[in-house]
XYZ file of C-alpha atoms in Angstrom:
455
model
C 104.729 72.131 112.320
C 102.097 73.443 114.681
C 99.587 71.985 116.108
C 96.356 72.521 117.590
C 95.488 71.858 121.248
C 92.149 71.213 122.626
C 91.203 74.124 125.335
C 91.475 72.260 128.866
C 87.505 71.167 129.824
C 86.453 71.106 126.717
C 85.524 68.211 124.766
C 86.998 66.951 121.673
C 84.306 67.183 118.433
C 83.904 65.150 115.995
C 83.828 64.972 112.253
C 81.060 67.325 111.114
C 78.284 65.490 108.628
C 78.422 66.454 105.349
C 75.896 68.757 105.099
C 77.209 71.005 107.456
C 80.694 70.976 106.032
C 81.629 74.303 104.133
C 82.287 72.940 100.843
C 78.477 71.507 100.891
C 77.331 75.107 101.634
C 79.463 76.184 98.390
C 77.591 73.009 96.548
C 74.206 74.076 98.021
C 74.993 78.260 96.833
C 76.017 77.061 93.352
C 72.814 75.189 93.015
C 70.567 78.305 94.828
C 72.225 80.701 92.419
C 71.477 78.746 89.058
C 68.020 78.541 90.025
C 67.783 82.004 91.425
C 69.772 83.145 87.871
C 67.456 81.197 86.081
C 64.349 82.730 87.267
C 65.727 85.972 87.321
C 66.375 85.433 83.176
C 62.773 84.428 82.528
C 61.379 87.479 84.805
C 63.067 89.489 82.155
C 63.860 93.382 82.370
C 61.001 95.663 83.886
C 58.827 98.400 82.416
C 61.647 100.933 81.668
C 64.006 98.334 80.038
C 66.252 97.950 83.209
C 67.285 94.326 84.952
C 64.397 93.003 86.996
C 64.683 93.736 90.990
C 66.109 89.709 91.217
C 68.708 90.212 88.989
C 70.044 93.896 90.889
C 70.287 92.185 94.066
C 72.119 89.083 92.716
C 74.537 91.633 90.636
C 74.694 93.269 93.833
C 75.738 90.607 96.666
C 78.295 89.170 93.988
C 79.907 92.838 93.052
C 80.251 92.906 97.368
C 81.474 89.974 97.474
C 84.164 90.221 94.911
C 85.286 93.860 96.277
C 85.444 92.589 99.653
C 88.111 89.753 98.288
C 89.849 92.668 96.088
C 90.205 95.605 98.810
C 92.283 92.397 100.650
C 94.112 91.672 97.576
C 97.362 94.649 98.066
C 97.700 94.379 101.625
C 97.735 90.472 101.219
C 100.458 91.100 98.342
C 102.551 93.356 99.564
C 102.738 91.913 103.264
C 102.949 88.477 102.126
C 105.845 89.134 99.579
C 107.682 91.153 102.259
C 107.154 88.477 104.553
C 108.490 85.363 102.480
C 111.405 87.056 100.796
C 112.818 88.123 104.618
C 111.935 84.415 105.583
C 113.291 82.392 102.088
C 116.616 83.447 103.395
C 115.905 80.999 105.863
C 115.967 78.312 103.442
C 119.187 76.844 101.814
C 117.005 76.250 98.643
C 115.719 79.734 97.885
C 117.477 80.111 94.725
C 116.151 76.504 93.355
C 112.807 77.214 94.400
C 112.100 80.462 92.464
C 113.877 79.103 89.235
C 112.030 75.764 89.382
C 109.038 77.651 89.628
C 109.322 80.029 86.675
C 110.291 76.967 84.645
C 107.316 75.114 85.976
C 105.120 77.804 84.805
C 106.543 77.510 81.517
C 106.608 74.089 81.090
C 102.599 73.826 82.187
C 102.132 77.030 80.105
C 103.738 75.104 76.935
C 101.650 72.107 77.553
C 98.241 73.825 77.370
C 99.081 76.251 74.553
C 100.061 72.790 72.466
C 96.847 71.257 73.578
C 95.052 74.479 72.091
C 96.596 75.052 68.729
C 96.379 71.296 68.178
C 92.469 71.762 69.310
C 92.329 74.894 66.970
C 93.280 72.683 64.078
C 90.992 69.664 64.594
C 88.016 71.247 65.532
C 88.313 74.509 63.179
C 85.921 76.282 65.055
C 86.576 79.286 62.263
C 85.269 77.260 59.608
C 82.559 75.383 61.585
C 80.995 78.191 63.575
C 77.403 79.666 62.539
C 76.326 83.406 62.307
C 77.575 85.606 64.953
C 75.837 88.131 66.815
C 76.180 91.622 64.931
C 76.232 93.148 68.789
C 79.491 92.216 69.031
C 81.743 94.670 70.748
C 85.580 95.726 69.603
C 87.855 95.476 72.241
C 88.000 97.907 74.851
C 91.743 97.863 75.528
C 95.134 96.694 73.135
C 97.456 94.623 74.351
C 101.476 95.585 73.256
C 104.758 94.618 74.450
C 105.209 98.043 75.011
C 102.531 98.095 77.384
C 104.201 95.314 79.019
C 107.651 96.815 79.857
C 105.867 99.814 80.662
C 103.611 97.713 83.019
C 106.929 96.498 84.464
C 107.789 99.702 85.899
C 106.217 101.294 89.150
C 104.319 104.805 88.426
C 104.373 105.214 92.060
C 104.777 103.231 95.275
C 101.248 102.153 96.054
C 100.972 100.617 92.088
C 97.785 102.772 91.515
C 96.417 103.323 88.324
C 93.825 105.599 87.224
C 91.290 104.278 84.693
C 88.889 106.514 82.315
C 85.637 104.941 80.495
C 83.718 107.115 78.611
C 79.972 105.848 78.491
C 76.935 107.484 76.611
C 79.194 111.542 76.798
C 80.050 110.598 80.158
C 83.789 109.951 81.735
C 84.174 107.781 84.716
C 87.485 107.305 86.227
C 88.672 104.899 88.716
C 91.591 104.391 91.505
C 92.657 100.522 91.188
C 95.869 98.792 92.123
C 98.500 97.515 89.257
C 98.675 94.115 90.707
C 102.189 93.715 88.330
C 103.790 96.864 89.907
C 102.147 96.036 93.438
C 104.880 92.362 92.654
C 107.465 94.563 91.615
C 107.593 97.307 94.699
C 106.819 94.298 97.016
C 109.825 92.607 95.892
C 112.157 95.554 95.942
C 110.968 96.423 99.444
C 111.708 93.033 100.661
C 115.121 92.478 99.438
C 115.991 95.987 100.371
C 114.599 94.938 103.875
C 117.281 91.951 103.796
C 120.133 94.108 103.147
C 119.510 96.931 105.800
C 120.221 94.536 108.565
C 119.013 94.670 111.739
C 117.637 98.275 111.447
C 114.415 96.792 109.271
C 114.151 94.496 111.934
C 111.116 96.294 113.634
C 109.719 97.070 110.134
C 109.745 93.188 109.464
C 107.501 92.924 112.653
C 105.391 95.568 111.665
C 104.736 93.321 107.832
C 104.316 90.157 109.895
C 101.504 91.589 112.278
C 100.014 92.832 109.233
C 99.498 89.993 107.317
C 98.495 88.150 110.525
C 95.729 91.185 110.411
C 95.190 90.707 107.130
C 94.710 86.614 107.077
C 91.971 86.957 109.310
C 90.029 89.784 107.554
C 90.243 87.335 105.049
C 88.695 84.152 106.698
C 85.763 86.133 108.003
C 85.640 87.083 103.837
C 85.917 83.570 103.129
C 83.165 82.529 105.302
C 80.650 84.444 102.792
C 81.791 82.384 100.285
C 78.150 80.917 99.723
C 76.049 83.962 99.942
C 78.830 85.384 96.695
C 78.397 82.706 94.993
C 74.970 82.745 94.972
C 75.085 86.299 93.956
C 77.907 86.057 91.389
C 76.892 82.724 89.714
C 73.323 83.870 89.785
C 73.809 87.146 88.022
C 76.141 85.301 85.399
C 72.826 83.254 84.584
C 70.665 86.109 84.703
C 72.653 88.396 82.896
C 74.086 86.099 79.567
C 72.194 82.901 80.137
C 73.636 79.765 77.404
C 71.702 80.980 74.119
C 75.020 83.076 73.255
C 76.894 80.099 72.645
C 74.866 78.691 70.159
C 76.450 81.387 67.616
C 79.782 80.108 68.460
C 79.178 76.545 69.544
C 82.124 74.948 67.857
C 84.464 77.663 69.420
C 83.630 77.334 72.767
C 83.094 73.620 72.600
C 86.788 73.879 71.547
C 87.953 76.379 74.513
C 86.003 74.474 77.153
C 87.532 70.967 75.987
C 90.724 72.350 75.950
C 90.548 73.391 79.455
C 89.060 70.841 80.648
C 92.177 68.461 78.624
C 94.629 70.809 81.111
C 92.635 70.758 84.170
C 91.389 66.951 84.159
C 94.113 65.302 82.024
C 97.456 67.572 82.594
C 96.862 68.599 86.245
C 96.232 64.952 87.419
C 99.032 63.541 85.016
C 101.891 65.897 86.724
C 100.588 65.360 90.202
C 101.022 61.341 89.500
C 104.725 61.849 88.493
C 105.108 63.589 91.356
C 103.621 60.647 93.538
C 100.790 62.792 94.480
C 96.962 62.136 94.480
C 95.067 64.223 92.386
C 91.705 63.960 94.708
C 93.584 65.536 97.512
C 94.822 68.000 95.220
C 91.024 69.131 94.092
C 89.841 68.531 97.487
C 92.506 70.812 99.130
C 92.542 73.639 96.136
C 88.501 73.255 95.643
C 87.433 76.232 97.111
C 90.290 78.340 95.283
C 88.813 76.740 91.887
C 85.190 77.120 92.308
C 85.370 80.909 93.890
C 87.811 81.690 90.653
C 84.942 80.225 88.453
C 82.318 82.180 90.059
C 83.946 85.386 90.579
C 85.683 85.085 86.972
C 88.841 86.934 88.798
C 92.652 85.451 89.834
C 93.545 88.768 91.512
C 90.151 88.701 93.815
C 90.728 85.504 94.482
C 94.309 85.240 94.998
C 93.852 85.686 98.988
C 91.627 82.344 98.969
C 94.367 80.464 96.886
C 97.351 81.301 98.578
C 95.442 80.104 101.570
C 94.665 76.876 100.308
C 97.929 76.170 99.263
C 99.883 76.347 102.611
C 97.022 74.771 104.828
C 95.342 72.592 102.509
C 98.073 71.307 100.295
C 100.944 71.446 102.500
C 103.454 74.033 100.883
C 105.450 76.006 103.247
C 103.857 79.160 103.937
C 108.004 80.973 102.876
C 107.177 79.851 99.343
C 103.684 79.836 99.159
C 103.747 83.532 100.266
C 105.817 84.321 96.873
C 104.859 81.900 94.639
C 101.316 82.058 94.603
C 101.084 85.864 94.423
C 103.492 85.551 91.570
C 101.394 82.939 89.808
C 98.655 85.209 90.215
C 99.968 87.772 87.798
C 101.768 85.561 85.376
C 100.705 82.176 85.210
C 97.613 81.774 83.114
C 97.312 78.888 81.503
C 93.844 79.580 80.578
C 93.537 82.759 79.784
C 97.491 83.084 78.275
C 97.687 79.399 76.824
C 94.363 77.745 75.662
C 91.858 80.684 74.844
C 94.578 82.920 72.679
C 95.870 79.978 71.046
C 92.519 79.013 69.638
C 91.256 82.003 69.537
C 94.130 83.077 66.837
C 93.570 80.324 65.208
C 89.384 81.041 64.767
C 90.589 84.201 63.874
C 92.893 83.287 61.366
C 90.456 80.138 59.938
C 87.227 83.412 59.909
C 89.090 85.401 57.740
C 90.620 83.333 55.493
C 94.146 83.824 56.859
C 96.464 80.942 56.330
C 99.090 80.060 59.330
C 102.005 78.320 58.676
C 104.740 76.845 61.196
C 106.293 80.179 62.082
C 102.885 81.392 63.016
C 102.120 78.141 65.237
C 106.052 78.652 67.158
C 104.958 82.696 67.405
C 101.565 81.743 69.448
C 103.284 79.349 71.557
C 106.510 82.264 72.215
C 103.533 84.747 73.167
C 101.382 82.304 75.452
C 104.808 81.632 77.384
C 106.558 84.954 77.652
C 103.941 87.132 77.285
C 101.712 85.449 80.079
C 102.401 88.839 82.466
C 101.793 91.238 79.920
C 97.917 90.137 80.937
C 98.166 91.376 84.977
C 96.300 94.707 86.100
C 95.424 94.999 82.476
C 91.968 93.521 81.151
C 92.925 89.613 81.625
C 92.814 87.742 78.712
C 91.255 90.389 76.057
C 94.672 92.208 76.199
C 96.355 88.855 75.481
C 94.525 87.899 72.626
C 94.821 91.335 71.287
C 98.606 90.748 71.932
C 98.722 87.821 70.249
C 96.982 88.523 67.012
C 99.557 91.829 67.032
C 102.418 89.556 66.894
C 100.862 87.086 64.485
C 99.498 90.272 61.783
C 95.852 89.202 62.356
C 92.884 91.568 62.158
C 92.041 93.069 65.479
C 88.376 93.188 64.456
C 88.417 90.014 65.534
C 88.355 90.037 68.608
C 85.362 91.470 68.733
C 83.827 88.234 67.300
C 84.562 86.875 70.297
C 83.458 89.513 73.256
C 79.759 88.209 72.910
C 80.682 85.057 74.845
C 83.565 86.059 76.478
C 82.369 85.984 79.874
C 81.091 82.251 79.929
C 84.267 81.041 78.569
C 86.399 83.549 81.367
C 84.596 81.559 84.255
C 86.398 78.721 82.857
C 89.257 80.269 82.018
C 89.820 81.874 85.223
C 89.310 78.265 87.281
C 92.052 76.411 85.325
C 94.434 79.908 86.307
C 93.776 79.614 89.583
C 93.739 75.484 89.547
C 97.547 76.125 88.020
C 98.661 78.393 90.387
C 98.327 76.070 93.222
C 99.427 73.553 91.160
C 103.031 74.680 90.640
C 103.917 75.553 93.943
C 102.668 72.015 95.231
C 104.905 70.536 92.750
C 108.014 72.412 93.066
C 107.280 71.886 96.898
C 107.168 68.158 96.641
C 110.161 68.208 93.937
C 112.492 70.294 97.033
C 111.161 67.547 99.849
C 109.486 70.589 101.506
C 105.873 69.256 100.699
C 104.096 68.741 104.094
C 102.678 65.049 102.978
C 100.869 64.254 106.149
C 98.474 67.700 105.560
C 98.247 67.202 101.774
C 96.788 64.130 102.318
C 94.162 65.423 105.094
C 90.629 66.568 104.102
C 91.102 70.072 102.029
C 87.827 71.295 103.909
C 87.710 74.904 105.071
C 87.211 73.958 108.222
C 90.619 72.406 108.798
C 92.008 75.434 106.714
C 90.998 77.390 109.264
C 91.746 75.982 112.006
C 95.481 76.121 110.921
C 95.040 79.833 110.079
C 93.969 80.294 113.835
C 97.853 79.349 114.988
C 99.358 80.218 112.125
């Protein structure tokens, strides 16, 4: 393990106070940006029906923000993959470590899709739900299992994908990264690498000096943590406010509960079997959690949580390096597990629809295996849509839902990104690879960072 040592002549500093700590800068932004958000709602849209000047610049610093994580998001993937595949040969273990973790991702994924067809059932936010919003939109994209297989498969080597929206007459079409094919070529580079030999040796160095680059890009991103959230959480205010939810109280009561049952209850539960403390889990993974709630993104901020799990939590930077970025893209436990499970089941209870036992066993199948079928799409719209596919339900449904939708994905996207650190730490602990003495430090960024500078 290394460590740091003090420059010669200089002195030794202490423990910073609280309020100059990073995570009470987050605390501080969250608060600035609800107030900020809140204002900006009751300034209300100008003279030509267009957001206020407040709400631009808070949509504004938060889209930055969010970019600035995303534009680090392929490098980060492809280097990092590279990277730990070359170096898992390094461990006797590698084999056990990337089975235990797909089965880890299942098992947690089972869990939480229980939890929200048993929630579905009790709550019957279907049934219970008042009039909903006739502004409802239909989905923009379908998800299939077609899609999926095709998703599997590499349309070129950089993973890009070019996206068309047609808006008002006009077509607008956009260059973005297929974060599943991005896994896919990074994987088949880096076993390739492995069985060249010594000639990919020099390419090898080339990855590693690369994602050195590309770490610390990403803790001078991380640093502007408080200024996004400001921005992000204030235009989430600004922009939807908390009215929408009276029109589907009972349903997102339901999705909310449910992932706070996973994140509170499950999460905590595992890491105790494990022998591990849950408040150095949420102090160590707490600024992965609250920028995924925030920025209502895994992929953008994937670069935060891989971070967080090898110097905050104490998994080995060989696993961490392929386990997070694969958790990223297929374990979802919110937006795969909990929020199609009782979504289908509002769906079903709206329109009258009975489910039986098959039905129940189908919605569980889809949240597990079909968790993937969600990455470089549209998140959890395309699993839903997948979901009520498999189960016959209407489709129009869906759109029921989209009026809300990005209240509930804030919370959604937290409990992803609180999972994908989750497993790793666990599988980490389970191989006796789990660096105890650092998962039990202070999960501040500061200390983060200071690892990251001798990484």
């Amino acid at each position: 393990m290394t460590t740091v040592t003090p420059r010669a002549g200089a002195a030794t500093a202490g423990p910073k106070p609280f309020f100059a700590s990073f995570g009470f800068q987050v605390l501080a932004a969250m608060v600035i940006g609800l107030a900020l958000g809140w204002i900006a709602r009751n300034i209300g849209p100008d003279a030509a029906g267009q957001p206020n000047w407040l709400t631009t610049t808070l949509a504004t610093t938060g889209s930055i923000f969010v970019q600035l994580l995303q534009a680090l998001v392929p490098p980060l993937i492809f280097t990092a993959i590279v990277a730990s595949i070359s170096n898992l040969r390094q461990l006797s273990n590698a084999a056990a470590l990337v089975w235990q973790t797909l089965l880890w991702f299942a098992i947690t994924a089972f869990i939480a899709v229980l939890i929200g067809i048993a929630l579905g059932l009790i709550i019957q936010p279907g049934i219970n739900s008042g009039a909903i919003a006739a502004s409802a939109k239909a989905p923009g994209a379908v998800g299939s299992w077609l899609d999926f297989l095709k998703g599997l498969v590499p349309a070129n080597m950089l993973g890009l994908q070019a996206t068309t929206r047609v808006d008002g007459g006009a077509a607008t079409t956009r260059l973005g990264f297929n974060v599943l094919q991005l896994l896919v070529i990074s994987i088949v580079v880096g076993i390739a690498a492995l069985k060249v030999g010594e000639r990919a040796n020099s390419f090898l160095a080339f990855n590693e000096s690369l994602l050195a680059i590309t770490r610390k890009i990403l803790w001078w991103v991380i640093r502007l943590t408080p200024i996004g959230t400001i921005g992000l959480l204030g235009n989430a205010v600004a922009q939807y406010g908390w009215q929408t939810l009276q029109q589907l109280s009972w349903y997102a009561f339901a999705i909310y509960l449910g992932l706070a049952i996973v994140l509170l209850i499950v999460y905590p539960a595992l890491l105790i079997l494990h022998g591990l403390s849950p408040l150095r889990f949420f102090a160590g993974a707490w600024p992965a959690i609250q920028l995924a709630f925030v920025s209502r993104s895994s992929v953008g901020t994937l670069p935060v949580t891989e971070a967080v799990t090898e110097k905050s939590l104490g998994v080995p930077r060989e696993y961490a390096a392929f386990a997070v970025p694969l958790g990223a893209t297929t374990k979802m436990d919110g937006c795969a597990a909990i929020y199609p499970a009782i979504s289908a089941i509002f769906v079903a209870q709206f329109y009258g629809v009975p489910l039986g036992i098959q039905e129940y066993v189908l919605i569980a199948f889809v949240s597990v295996i079909g968790s993937a079928a969600t990455a470089g799409l549209t998140g959890a719209t395309v699993m839903l849509t997948l979901t009520l596919s498999t189960l016959g339900l209407p489709l129009a449904g869906v759109g029921l839902l989209l009026a809300i939708d990005p209240i509930l994905d804030m919370g959604r996207t937290a409990v992803n990104v609180a999972g994908q650190a989750l497993v790793p730490t666990i599988v980490a602990k389970r191989q006796g690879m789990l660096d105890q003495a650092q998962y039990d430090r202070a999960g501040d960024i500061e200390a983060i960072d200071a690892g990251a500078q001798v990484a």
